[in-house]
PDB file of N, CA and C in Angstrom:
ATOM      1  N   UNK Y   1     105.226  84.298 109.497  1.00 89.00           N
ATOM      2  CA  UNK Y   1     105.913  85.583 109.536  1.00 89.00           C
ATOM      3  C   UNK Y   1     105.936  86.207 108.147  1.00 89.00           C
ATOM      4  N   UNK Y   2     105.716  87.508 108.077  1.00 95.00           N
ATOM      5  CA  UNK Y   2     105.829  88.176 106.773  1.00 95.00           C
ATOM      6  C   UNK Y   2     107.270  88.152 106.280  1.00 95.00           C
ATOM      7  N   UNK Y   3     107.430  88.299 104.974  1.00 98.00           N
ATOM      8  CA  UNK Y   3     108.764  88.344 104.376  1.00 98.00           C
ATOM      9  C   UNK Y   3     108.907  89.674 103.635  1.00 98.00           C
ATOM     10  N   UNK Y   4     110.116  90.226 103.698  1.00 98.00           N
ATOM     11  CA  UNK Y   4     110.416  91.514 103.094  1.00 98.00           C
ATOM     12  C   UNK Y   4     111.665  91.374 102.240  1.00 98.00           C
ATOM     13  N   UNK Y   5     111.559  91.727 100.966  1.00 97.00           N
ATOM     14  CA  UNK Y   5     112.664  91.625 100.017  1.00 97.00           C
ATOM     15  C   UNK Y   5     113.452  92.925 100.015  1.00 97.00           C
ATOM     16  N   UNK Y   6     114.760  92.801 100.233  1.00 95.00           N
ATOM     17  CA  UNK Y   6     115.633  93.964 100.167  1.00 95.00           C
ATOM     18  C   UNK Y   6     116.616  93.792  99.028  1.00 95.00           C
ATOM     19  N   UNK Y   7     116.711  94.824  98.227  1.00 93.00           N
ATOM     20  CA  UNK Y   7     117.645  94.851  97.105  1.00 93.00           C
ATOM     21  C   UNK Y   7     118.594  96.037  97.244  1.00 93.00           C
ATOM     22  N   UNK Y   8     118.545  96.707  98.410  1.00 88.00           N
ATOM     23  CA  UNK Y   8     119.350  97.911  98.586  1.00 88.00           C
ATOM     24  C   UNK Y   8     119.772  98.112 100.028  1.00 88.00           C
ATOM     25  N   UNK Y   9     119.514  99.308 100.545  1.00 89.00           N
ATOM     26  CA  UNK Y   9     120.078  99.723 101.827  1.00 89.00           C
ATOM     27  C   UNK Y   9     119.537  98.948 103.026  1.00 89.00           C
ATOM     28  N   UNK Y  10     118.378  98.319 102.918  1.00 93.00           N
ATOM     29  CA  UNK Y  10     117.876  97.521 104.042  1.00 93.00           C
ATOM     30  C   UNK Y  10     118.722  96.262 104.266  1.00 93.00           C
ATOM     31  N   UNK Y  11     119.659  95.980 103.369  1.00 95.00           N
ATOM     32  CA  UNK Y  11     120.599  94.878 103.584  1.00 95.00           C
ATOM     33  C   UNK Y  11     121.756  95.299 104.494  1.00 95.00           C
ATOM     34  N   UNK Y  12     121.919  96.599 104.706  1.00 92.00           N
ATOM     35  CA  UNK Y  12     123.029  97.107 105.508  1.00 92.00           C
ATOM     36  C   UNK Y  12     122.721  96.912 106.999  1.00 92.00           C
ATOM     37  N   UNK Y  13     123.680  96.335 107.735  1.00 95.00           N
ATOM     38  CA  UNK Y  13     123.461  96.076 109.156  1.00 95.00           C
ATOM     39  C   UNK Y  13     123.166  97.350 109.935  1.00 95.00           C
ATOM     40  N   UNK Y  14     123.838  98.449 109.595  1.00 92.00           N
ATOM     41  CA  UNK Y  14     123.610  99.720 110.290  1.00 92.00           C
ATOM     42  C   UNK Y  14     122.160 100.168 110.103  1.00 92.00           C
ATOM     43  N   UNK Y  15     121.649 100.057 108.888  1.00 93.00           N
ATOM     44  CA  UNK Y  15     120.265 100.455 108.609  1.00 93.00           C
ATOM     45  C   UNK Y  15     119.297  99.539 109.362  1.00 93.00           C
ATOM     46  N   UNK Y  16     119.578  98.245 109.379  1.00 96.00           N
ATOM     47  CA  UNK Y  16     118.717  97.304 110.097  1.00 96.00           C
ATOM     48  C   UNK Y  16     118.687  97.622 111.593  1.00 96.00           C
ATOM     49  N   UNK Y  17     119.845  97.873 112.187  1.00 96.00           N
ATOM     50  CA  UNK Y  17     119.896  98.176 113.625  1.00 96.00           C
ATOM     51  C   UNK Y  17     119.135  99.459 113.938  1.00 96.00           C
ATOM     52  N   UNK Y  18     119.300 100.480 113.103  1.00 93.00           N
ATOM     53  CA  UNK Y  18     118.638 101.757 113.367  1.00 93.00           C
ATOM     54  C   UNK Y  18     117.153 101.720 113.045  1.00 93.00           C
ATOM     55  N   UNK Y  19     116.738 100.841 112.144  1.00 94.00           N
ATOM     56  CA  UNK Y  19     115.331 100.761 111.752  1.00 94.00           C
ATOM     57  C   UNK Y  19     114.563  99.742 112.584  1.00 94.00           C
ATOM     58  N   UNK Y  20     115.172  98.577 112.827  1.00 97.00           N
ATOM     59  CA  UNK Y  20     114.473  97.468 113.488  1.00 97.00           C
ATOM     60  C   UNK Y  20     115.019  97.126 114.873  1.00 97.00           C
ATOM     61  N   UNK Y  21     116.209  97.619 115.198  1.00 97.00           N
ATOM     62  CA  UNK Y  21     116.828  97.306 116.480  1.00 97.00           C
ATOM     63  C   UNK Y  21     117.449  95.921 116.530  1.00 97.00           C
ATOM     64  N   UNK Y  22     117.624  95.295 115.375  1.00 98.00           N
ATOM     65  CA  UNK Y  22     118.234  93.968 115.307  1.00 98.00           C
ATOM     66  C   UNK Y  22     118.742  93.726 113.889  1.00 98.00           C
ATOM     67  N   UNK Y  23     119.575  92.693 113.757  1.00 98.00           N
ATOM     68  CA  UNK Y  23     120.039  92.242 112.439  1.00 98.00           C
ATOM     69  C   UNK Y  23     119.038  91.204 111.941  1.00 98.00           C
ATOM     70  N   UNK Y  24     118.540  91.406 110.733  1.00 97.00           N
ATOM     71  CA  UNK Y  24     117.532  90.514 110.165  1.00 97.00           C
ATOM     72  C   UNK Y  24     118.159  89.240 109.609  1.00 97.00           C
ATOM     73  N   UNK Y  25     117.371  88.169 109.601  1.00 96.00           N
ATOM     74  CA  UNK Y  25     117.797  86.911 108.989  1.00 96.00           C
ATOM     75  C   UNK Y  25     117.029  86.716 107.691  1.00 96.00           C
ATOM     76  N   UNK Y  26     117.737  86.238 106.675  1.00 97.00           N
ATOM     77  CA  UNK Y  26     117.078  86.023 105.396  1.00 97.00           C
ATOM     78  C   UNK Y  26     117.915  85.155 104.485  1.00 97.00           C
ATOM     79  N   UNK Y  27     117.417  84.992 103.271  1.00 97.00           N
ATOM     80  CA  UNK Y  27     118.113  84.171 102.281  1.00 97.00           C
ATOM     81  C   UNK Y  27     118.065  84.852 100.924  1.00 97.00           C
ATOM     82  N   UNK Y  28     119.055  84.523 100.098  1.00 98.00           N
ATOM     83  CA  UNK Y  28     119.133  85.095  98.754  1.00 98.00           C
ATOM     84  C   UNK Y  28     117.875  84.729  97.973  1.00 98.00           C
ATOM     85  N   UNK Y  29     117.385  85.703  97.213  1.00 98.00           N
ATOM     86  CA  UNK Y  29     116.172  85.500  96.413  1.00 98.00           C
ATOM     87  C   UNK Y  29     116.296  86.334  95.146  1.00 98.00           C
ATOM     88  N   UNK Y  30     115.491  85.992  94.151  1.00 98.00           N
ATOM     89  CA  UNK Y  30     115.488  86.700  92.865  1.00 98.00           C
ATOM     90  C   UNK Y  30     114.069  87.116  92.512  1.00 98.00           C
ATOM     91  N   UNK Y  31     113.962  88.305  91.943  1.00 97.00           N
ATOM     92  CA  UNK Y  31     112.686  88.858  91.504  1.00 97.00           C
ATOM     93  C   UNK Y  31     112.780  89.085  90.002  1.00 97.00           C
ATOM     94  N   UNK Y  32     111.894  88.458  89.235  1.00 97.00           N
ATOM     95  CA  UNK Y  32     111.921  88.617  87.784  1.00 97.00           C
ATOM     96  C   UNK Y  32     110.869  89.632  87.344  1.00 97.00           C
ATOM     97  N   UNK Y  33     111.127  90.234  86.174  1.00 97.00           N
ATOM     98  CA  UNK Y  33     110.191  91.206  85.614  1.00 97.00           C
ATOM     99  C   UNK Y  33     110.378  92.613  86.147  1.00 97.00           C
ATOM    100  N   UNK Y  34     111.464  92.832  86.874  1.00 96.00           N
ATOM    101  CA  UNK Y  34     111.767  94.152  87.414  1.00 96.00           C
ATOM    102  C   UNK Y  34     113.215  94.503  87.095  1.00 96.00           C
ATOM    103  N   UNK Y  35     113.507  95.804  87.102  1.00 95.00           N
ATOM    104  CA  UNK Y  35     114.883  96.286  86.979  1.00 95.00           C
ATOM    105  C   UNK Y  35     115.087  97.372  88.029  1.00 95.00           C
ATOM    106  N   UNK Y  36     116.344  97.712  88.272  1.00 94.00           N
ATOM    107  CA  UNK Y  36     116.672  98.733  89.257  1.00 94.00           C
ATOM    108  C   UNK Y  36     117.035 100.043  88.582  1.00 94.00           C
ATOM    109  N   UNK Y  37     116.550 101.124  89.159  1.00 92.00           N
ATOM    110  CA  UNK Y  37     116.978 102.469  88.808  1.00 92.00           C
ATOM    111  C   UNK Y  37     117.458 103.119  90.098  1.00 92.00           C
ATOM    112  N   UNK Y  38     118.040 104.303  89.990  1.00 88.00           N
ATOM    113  CA  UNK Y  38     118.530 104.995  91.182  1.00 88.00           C
ATOM    114  C   UNK Y  38     117.657 106.220  91.467  1.00 88.00           C
ATOM    115  N   UNK Y  39     117.422 106.451  92.766  1.00 84.00           N
ATOM    116  CA  UNK Y  39     116.578 107.537  93.236  1.00 84.00           C
ATOM    117  C   UNK Y  39     117.390 108.418  94.174  1.00 84.00           C
ATOM    118  N   UNK Y  40     117.377 109.733  93.936  1.00 87.00           N
ATOM    119  CA  UNK Y  40     118.074 110.661  94.831  1.00 87.00           C
ATOM    120  C   UNK Y  40     117.239 110.828  96.094  1.00 87.00           C
ATOM    121  N   UNK Y  41     117.858 110.617  97.247  1.00 82.00           N
ATOM    122  CA  UNK Y  41     117.179 110.707  98.540  1.00 82.00           C
ATOM    123  C   UNK Y  41     117.411 112.087  99.136  1.00 82.00           C
ATOM    124  N   UNK Y  42     116.326 112.716  99.611  1.00 86.00           N
ATOM    125  CA  UNK Y  42     116.433 114.027 100.238  1.00 86.00           C
ATOM    126  C   UNK Y  42     116.003 113.996 101.706  1.00 86.00           C
ATOM    127  N   UNK Y  43     115.423 112.891 102.174  1.00 81.00           N
ATOM    128  CA  UNK Y  43     114.983 112.759 103.558  1.00 81.00           C
ATOM    129  C   UNK Y  43     116.204 112.664 104.478  1.00 81.00           C
ATOM    130  N   UNK Y  44     116.351 113.626 105.396  1.00 85.00           N
ATOM    131  CA  UNK Y  44     117.548 113.711 106.242  1.00 85.00           C
ATOM    132  C   UNK Y  44     117.733 112.471 107.113  1.00 85.00           C
ATOM    133  N   UNK Y  45     116.651 111.933 107.668  1.00 84.00           N
ATOM    134  CA  UNK Y  45     116.766 110.763 108.541  1.00 84.00           C
ATOM    135  C   UNK Y  45     117.256 109.539 107.768  1.00 84.00           C
ATOM    136  N   UNK Y  46     116.722 109.339 106.572  1.00 83.00           N
ATOM    137  CA  UNK Y  46     117.139 108.206 105.742  1.00 83.00           C
ATOM    138  C   UNK Y  46     118.592 108.378 105.307  1.00 83.00           C
ATOM    139  N   UNK Y  47     118.975 109.604 104.960  1.00 77.00           N
ATOM    140  CA  UNK Y  47     120.365 109.868 104.578  1.00 77.00           C
ATOM    141  C   UNK Y  47     121.319 109.560 105.735  1.00 77.00           C
ATOM    142  N   UNK Y  48     120.918 109.887 106.957  1.00 85.00           N
ATOM    143  CA  UNK Y  48     121.748 109.614 108.128  1.00 85.00           C
ATOM    144  C   UNK Y  48     121.899 108.113 108.356  1.00 85.00           C
ATOM    145  N   UNK Y  49     120.801 107.357 108.219  1.00 85.00           N
ATOM    146  CA  UNK Y  49     120.851 105.913 108.449  1.00 85.00           C
ATOM    147  C   UNK Y  49     121.681 105.194 107.400  1.00 85.00           C
ATOM    148  N   UNK Y  50     121.479 105.560 106.133  1.00 85.00           N
ATOM    149  CA  UNK Y  50     122.137 104.814 105.048  1.00 85.00           C
ATOM    150  C   UNK Y  50     123.482 105.398 104.640  1.00 85.00           C
ATOM    151  N   UNK Y  51     123.664 106.701 104.877  1.00 84.00           N
ATOM    152  CA  UNK Y  51     124.872 107.399 104.457  1.00 84.00           C
ATOM    153  C   UNK Y  51     125.057 107.322 102.937  1.00 84.00           C
ATOM    154  N   UNK Y  52     123.933 107.233 102.212  1.00 84.00           N
ATOM    155  CA  UNK Y  52     123.968 107.161 100.745  1.00 84.00           C
ATOM    156  C   UNK Y  52     122.937 108.116 100.167  1.00 84.00           C
ATOM    157  N   UNK Y  53     123.380 108.965  99.235  1.00 87.00           N
ATOM    158  CA  UNK Y  53     122.503 109.961  98.624  1.00 87.00           C
ATOM    159  C   UNK Y  53     121.556 109.338  97.589  1.00 87.00           C
ATOM    160  N   UNK Y  54     121.985 108.242  96.964  1.00 87.00           N
ATOM    161  CA  UNK Y  54     121.167 107.570  95.952  1.00 87.00           C
ATOM    162  C   UNK Y  54     120.843 106.160  96.412  1.00 87.00           C
ATOM    163  N   UNK Y  55     119.570 105.793  96.320  1.00 85.00           N
ATOM    164  CA  UNK Y  55     119.124 104.447  96.682  1.00 85.00           C
ATOM    165  C   UNK Y  55     118.523 103.774  95.451  1.00 85.00           C
ATOM    166  N   UNK Y  56     118.683 102.458  95.336  1.00 87.00           N
ATOM    167  CA  UNK Y  56     118.034 101.754  94.228  1.00 87.00           C
ATOM    168  C   UNK Y  56     116.521 101.716  94.434  1.00 87.00           C
ATOM    169  N   UNK Y  57     115.800 101.658  93.330  1.00 88.00           N
ATOM    170  CA  UNK Y  57     114.348 101.558  93.377  1.00 88.00           C
ATOM    171  C   UNK Y  57     113.903 100.582  92.293  1.00 88.00           C
ATOM    172  N   UNK Y  58     112.987  99.676  92.642  1.00 93.00           N
ATOM    173  CA  UNK Y  58     112.476  98.695  91.685  1.00 93.00           C
ATOM    174  C   UNK Y  58     111.486  99.342  90.732  1.00 93.00           C
ATOM    175  N   UNK Y  59     111.635  99.014  89.458  1.00 92.00           N
ATOM    176  CA  UNK Y  59     110.710  99.478  88.431  1.00 92.00           C
ATOM    177  C   UNK Y  59     110.247  98.255  87.653  1.00 92.00           C
ATOM    178  N   UNK Y  60     108.933  98.090  87.521  1.00 94.00           N
ATOM    179  CA  UNK Y  60     108.383  96.952  86.790  1.00 94.00           C
ATOM    180  C   UNK Y  60     108.705  97.092  85.318  1.00 94.00           C
ATOM    181  N   UNK Y  61     109.281  96.033  84.725  1.00 96.00           N
ATOM    182  CA  UNK Y  61     109.591  96.032  83.290  1.00 96.00           C
ATOM    183  C   UNK Y  61     108.689  95.064  82.533  1.00 96.00           C
ATOM    184  N   UNK Y  62     108.240  94.010  83.231  1.00 94.00           N
ATOM    185  CA  UNK Y  62     107.438  92.984  82.576  1.00 94.00           C
ATOM    186  C   UNK Y  62     108.260  92.021  81.742  1.00 94.00           C
ATOM    187  N   UNK Y  63     109.546  92.256  81.638  1.00 96.00           N
ATOM    188  CA  UNK Y  63     110.442  91.426  80.840  1.00 96.00           C
ATOM    189  C   UNK Y  63     110.980  90.298  81.733  1.00 96.00           C
ATOM    190  N   UNK Y  64     110.682  89.048  81.387  1.00 93.00           N
ATOM    191  CA  UNK Y  64     111.087  87.930  82.243  1.00 93.00           C
ATOM    192  C   UNK Y  64     112.608  87.738  82.289  1.00 93.00           C
ATOM    193  N   UNK Y  65     113.335  88.373  81.373  1.00 96.00           N
ATOM    194  CA  UNK Y  65     114.794  88.269  81.427  1.00 96.00           C
ATOM    195  C   UNK Y  65     115.400  89.285  82.400  1.00 96.00           C
ATOM    196  N   UNK Y  66     114.612  90.283  82.830  1.00 97.00           N
ATOM    197  CA  UNK Y  66     115.082  91.223  83.853  1.00 97.00           C
ATOM    198  C   UNK Y  66     114.968  90.544  85.211  1.00 97.00           C
ATOM    199  N   UNK Y  67     116.025  90.620  85.998  1.00 97.00           N
ATOM    200  CA  UNK Y  67     116.055  89.935  87.283  1.00 97.00           C
ATOM    201  C   UNK Y  67     116.833  90.771  88.290  1.00 97.00           C
ATOM    202  N   UNK Y  68     116.297  90.877  89.498  1.00 97.00           N
ATOM    203  CA  UNK Y  68     116.955  91.611  90.574  1.00 97.00           C
ATOM    204  C   UNK Y  68     117.261  90.628  91.698  1.00 97.00           C
ATOM    205  N   UNK Y  69     118.515  90.640  92.150  1.00 97.00           N
ATOM    206  CA  UNK Y  69     118.931  89.785  93.259  1.00 97.00           C
ATOM    207  C   UNK Y  69     118.830  90.575  94.558  1.00 97.00           C
ATOM    208  N   UNK Y  70     118.389  89.906  95.607  1.00 97.00           N
ATOM    209  CA  UNK Y  70     118.305  90.546  96.914  1.00 97.00           C
ATOM    210  C   UNK Y  70     118.219  89.502  98.005  1.00 97.00           C
ATOM    211  N   UNK Y  71     117.805  89.954  99.177  1.00 98.00           N
ATOM    212  CA  UNK Y  71     117.638  89.077 100.326  1.00 98.00           C
ATOM    213  C   UNK Y  71     116.172  89.140 100.763  1.00 98.00           C
ATOM    214  N   UNK Y  72     115.576  87.969 100.977  1.00 98.00           N
ATOM    215  CA  UNK Y  72     114.206  87.877 101.473  1.00 98.00           C
ATOM    216  C   UNK Y  72     114.295  87.647 102.978  1.00 98.00           C
ATOM    217  N   UNK Y  73     113.967  88.693 103.741  1.00 98.00           N
ATOM    218  CA  UNK Y  73     114.082  88.662 105.196  1.00 98.00           C
ATOM    219  C   UNK Y  73     112.776  88.256 105.849  1.00 98.00           C
ATOM    220  N   UNK Y  74     112.893  87.541 106.967  1.00 97.00           N
ATOM    221  CA  UNK Y  74     111.738  87.271 107.819  1.00 97.00           C
ATOM    222  C   UNK Y  74     111.611  88.430 108.786  1.00 97.00           C
ATOM    223  N   UNK Y  75     110.429  89.029 108.832  1.00 97.00           N
ATOM    224  CA  UNK Y  75     110.183  90.184 109.690  1.00 97.00           C
ATOM    225  C   UNK Y  75     108.853  90.007 110.411  1.00 97.00           C
ATOM    226  N   UNK Y  76     108.620  90.856 111.388  1.00 97.00           N
ATOM    227  CA  UNK Y  76     107.340  90.853 112.092  1.00 97.00           C
ATOM    228  C   UNK Y  76     106.406  91.873 111.438  1.00 97.00           C
ATOM    229  N   UNK Y  77     105.142  91.827 111.813  1.00 97.00           N
ATOM    230  CA  UNK Y  77     104.186  92.823 111.315  1.00 97.00           C
ATOM    231  C   UNK Y  77     104.632  94.233 111.714  1.00 97.00           C
ATOM    232  N   UNK Y  78     105.141  94.373 112.934  1.00 97.00           N
ATOM    233  CA  UNK Y  78     105.617  95.676 113.406  1.00 97.00           C
ATOM    234  C   UNK Y  78     106.803  96.150 112.577  1.00 97.00           C
ATOM    235  N   UNK Y  79     107.690  95.229 112.218  1.00 97.00           N
ATOM    236  CA  UNK Y  79     108.868  95.607 111.428  1.00 97.00           C
ATOM    237  C   UNK Y  79     108.491  96.022 110.012  1.00 97.00           C
ATOM    238  N   UNK Y  80     107.422  95.453 109.475  1.00 96.00           N
ATOM    239  CA  UNK Y  80     106.932  95.917 108.164  1.00 96.00           C
ATOM    240  C   UNK Y  80     106.556  97.392 108.258  1.00 96.00           C
ATOM    241  N   UNK Y  81     105.874  97.764 109.338  1.00 96.00           N
ATOM    242  CA  UNK Y  81     105.489  99.168 109.525  1.00 96.00           C
ATOM    243  C   UNK Y  81     106.716 100.050 109.736  1.00 96.00           C
ATOM    244  N   UNK Y  82     107.735  99.537 110.414  1.00 96.00           N
ATOM    245  CA  UNK Y  82     108.982 100.289 110.594  1.00 96.00           C
ATOM    246  C   UNK Y  82     109.680 100.482 109.248  1.00 96.00           C
ATOM    247  N   UNK Y  83     109.639  99.471 108.399  1.00 95.00           N
ATOM    248  CA  UNK Y  83     110.224  99.594 107.057  1.00 95.00           C
ATOM    249  C   UNK Y  83     109.459 100.625 106.239  1.00 95.00           C
ATOM    250  N   UNK Y  84     108.136 100.658 106.392  1.00 94.00           N
ATOM    251  CA  UNK Y  84     107.325 101.671 105.702  1.00 94.00           C
ATOM    252  C   UNK Y  84     107.777 103.076 106.089  1.00 94.00           C
ATOM    253  N   UNK Y  85     108.105 103.270 107.368  1.00 90.00           N
ATOM    254  CA  UNK Y  85     108.564 104.574 107.844  1.00 90.00           C
ATOM    255  C   UNK Y  85     109.934 104.918 107.273  1.00 90.00           C
ATOM    256  N   UNK Y  86     110.791 103.915 107.122  1.00 87.00           N
ATOM    257  CA  UNK Y  86     112.138 104.138 106.594  1.00 87.00           C
ATOM    258  C   UNK Y  86     112.094 104.538 105.121  1.00 87.00           C
ATOM    259  N   UNK Y  87     111.255 103.876 104.354  1.00 85.00           N
ATOM    260  CA  UNK Y  87     111.199 104.151 102.918  1.00 85.00           C
ATOM    261  C   UNK Y  87     110.541 105.510 102.669  1.00 85.00           C
ATOM    262  N   UNK Y  88     111.121 106.283 101.764  1.00 77.00           N
ATOM    263  CA  UNK Y  88     110.592 107.618 101.470  1.00 77.00           C
ATOM    264  C   UNK Y  88     109.328 107.504 100.620  1.00 77.00           C
ATOM    265  N   UNK Y  89     108.651 108.631 100.433  1.00 82.00           N
ATOM    266  CA  UNK Y  89     107.354 108.656  99.762  1.00 82.00           C
ATOM    267  C   UNK Y  89     107.392 108.224  98.296  1.00 82.00           C
ATOM    268  N   UNK Y  90     108.585 108.135  97.707  1.00 82.00           N
ATOM    269  CA  UNK Y  90     108.705 107.705  96.308  1.00 82.00           C
ATOM    270  C   UNK Y  90     108.491 106.201  96.148  1.00 82.00           C
ATOM    271  N   UNK Y  91     108.479 105.472  97.271  1.00 87.00           N
ATOM    272  CA  UNK Y  91     108.311 104.022  97.262  1.00 87.00           C
ATOM    273  C   UNK Y  91     106.917 103.651  97.741  1.00 87.00           C
ATOM    274  N   UNK Y  92     106.405 102.534  97.229  1.00 94.00           N
ATOM    275  CA  UNK Y  92     105.185 101.945  97.791  1.00 94.00           C
ATOM    276  C   UNK Y  92     105.436 100.458  97.974  1.00 94.00           C
ATOM    277  N   UNK Y  93     104.774  99.884  98.980  1.00 96.00           N
ATOM    278  CA  UNK Y  93     104.956  98.463  99.295  1.00 96.00           C
ATOM    279  C   UNK Y  93     103.839  97.664  98.650  1.00 96.00           C
ATOM    280  N   UNK Y  94     104.250  96.587  97.955  1.00 96.00           N
ATOM    281  CA  UNK Y  94     103.290  95.659  97.367  1.00 96.00           C
ATOM    282  C   UNK Y  94     103.736  94.238  97.682  1.00 96.00           C
ATOM    283  N   UNK Y  95     102.834  93.289  97.527  1.00 97.00           N
ATOM    284  CA  UNK Y  95     103.180  91.886  97.724  1.00 97.00           C
ATOM    285  C   UNK Y  95     103.353  91.239  96.361  1.00 97.00           C
ATOM    286  N   UNK Y  96     104.310  90.326  96.262  1.00 97.00           N
ATOM    287  CA  UNK Y  96     104.585  89.659  94.998  1.00 97.00           C
ATOM    288  C   UNK Y  96     105.107  88.251  95.246  1.00 97.00           C
ATOM    289  N   UNK Y  97     105.304  87.516  94.144  1.00 96.00           N
ATOM    290  CA  UNK Y  97     105.858  86.164  94.203  1.00 96.00           C
ATOM    291  C   UNK Y  97     107.237  86.195  93.546  1.00 96.00           C
ATOM    292  N   UNK Y  98     108.185  85.518  94.186  1.00 97.00           N
ATOM    293  CA  UNK Y  98     109.565  85.513  93.729  1.00 97.00           C
ATOM    294  C   UNK Y  98     109.855  84.294  92.857  1.00 97.00           C
ATOM    295  N   UNK Y  99     111.038  84.261  92.291  1.00 96.00           N
ATOM    296  CA  UNK Y  99     111.456  83.187  91.396  1.00 96.00           C
ATOM    297  C   UNK Y  99     111.304  81.815  92.053  1.00 96.00           C
ATOM    298  N   UNK Y 100     111.535  81.744  93.368  1.00 97.00           N
ATOM    299  CA  UNK Y 100     111.447  80.477  94.103  1.00 97.00           C
ATOM    300  C   UNK Y 100     110.006  80.021  94.334  1.00 97.00           C
ATOM    301  N   UNK Y 101     109.040  80.929  94.096  1.00 97.00           N
ATOM    302  CA  UNK Y 101     107.640  80.622  94.382  1.00 97.00           C
ATOM    303  C   UNK Y 101     107.184  81.166  95.724  1.00 97.00           C
ATOM    304  N   UNK Y 102     108.124  81.653  96.540  1.00 97.00           N
ATOM    305  CA  UNK Y 102     107.762  82.260  97.826  1.00 97.00           C
ATOM    306  C   UNK Y 102     107.160  83.638  97.578  1.00 97.00           C
ATOM    307  N   UNK Y 103     106.342  84.082  98.521  1.00 97.00           N
ATOM    308  CA  UNK Y 103     105.769  85.422  98.394  1.00 97.00           C
ATOM    309  C   UNK Y 103     106.308  86.315  99.496  1.00 97.00           C
ATOM    310  N   UNK Y 104     106.253  87.620  99.247  1.00 98.00           N
ATOM    311  CA  UNK Y 104     106.720  88.591 100.230  1.00 98.00           C
ATOM    312  C   UNK Y 104     106.471  89.989  99.714  1.00 98.00           C
ATOM    313  N   UNK Y 105     106.863  90.952 100.537  1.00 98.00           N
ATOM    314  CA  UNK Y 105     106.677  92.362 100.199  1.00 98.00           C
ATOM    315  C   UNK Y 105     107.910  92.931  99.517  1.00 98.00           C
ATOM    316  N   UNK Y 106     107.660  93.857  98.588  1.00 97.00           N
ATOM    317  CA  UNK Y 106     108.729  94.605  97.933  1.00 97.00           C
ATOM    318  C   UNK Y 106     108.345  96.078  97.951  1.00 97.00           C
ATOM    319  N   UNK Y 107     109.334  96.932  97.827  1.00 93.00           N
ATOM    320  CA  UNK Y 107     109.102  98.369  97.651  1.00 93.00           C
ATOM    321  C   UNK Y 107     109.443  98.721  96.208  1.00 93.00           C
ATOM    322  N   UNK Y 108     108.478  99.324  95.540  1.00 92.00           N
ATOM    323  CA  UNK Y 108     108.634  99.701  94.136  1.00 92.00           C
ATOM    324  C   UNK Y 108     108.411 101.206  94.013  1.00 92.00           C
ATOM    325  N   UNK Y 109     108.808 101.747  92.865  1.00 84.00           N
ATOM    326  CA  UNK Y 109     108.555 103.159  92.596  1.00 84.00           C
ATOM    327  C   UNK Y 109     107.079 103.417  92.397  1.00 84.00           C
ATOM    328  N   UNK Y 110     106.614 104.557  92.890  1.00 81.00           N
ATOM    329  CA  UNK Y 110     105.198 104.936  92.731  1.00 81.00           C
ATOM    330  C   UNK Y 110     104.897 105.331  91.306  1.00 81.00           C
TER     331      UNK Y 110
END
């Protein structure tokens, strides 16, 4: 099963239910070499699901002391595509390796 790292609104049960139709299962994970910034959201559908005007966005720093905590969820291939639809155009999905050595997808700033 693919894995998807959430460091923001995809951790919210309401967002998961509206995006995937279920509550996701996952475990705490850490991503090094990245930091979080905030992005103003203008997409009406995303604003309705999250009820938040600003969402965090991962930015590569390359600094091994920078670390972002999140949840690494197990998802299906279809749910990856649903997550792609949820994320606005300012994000792109890439695959990476986490502090634990596990790999999965993250959304980073374009």
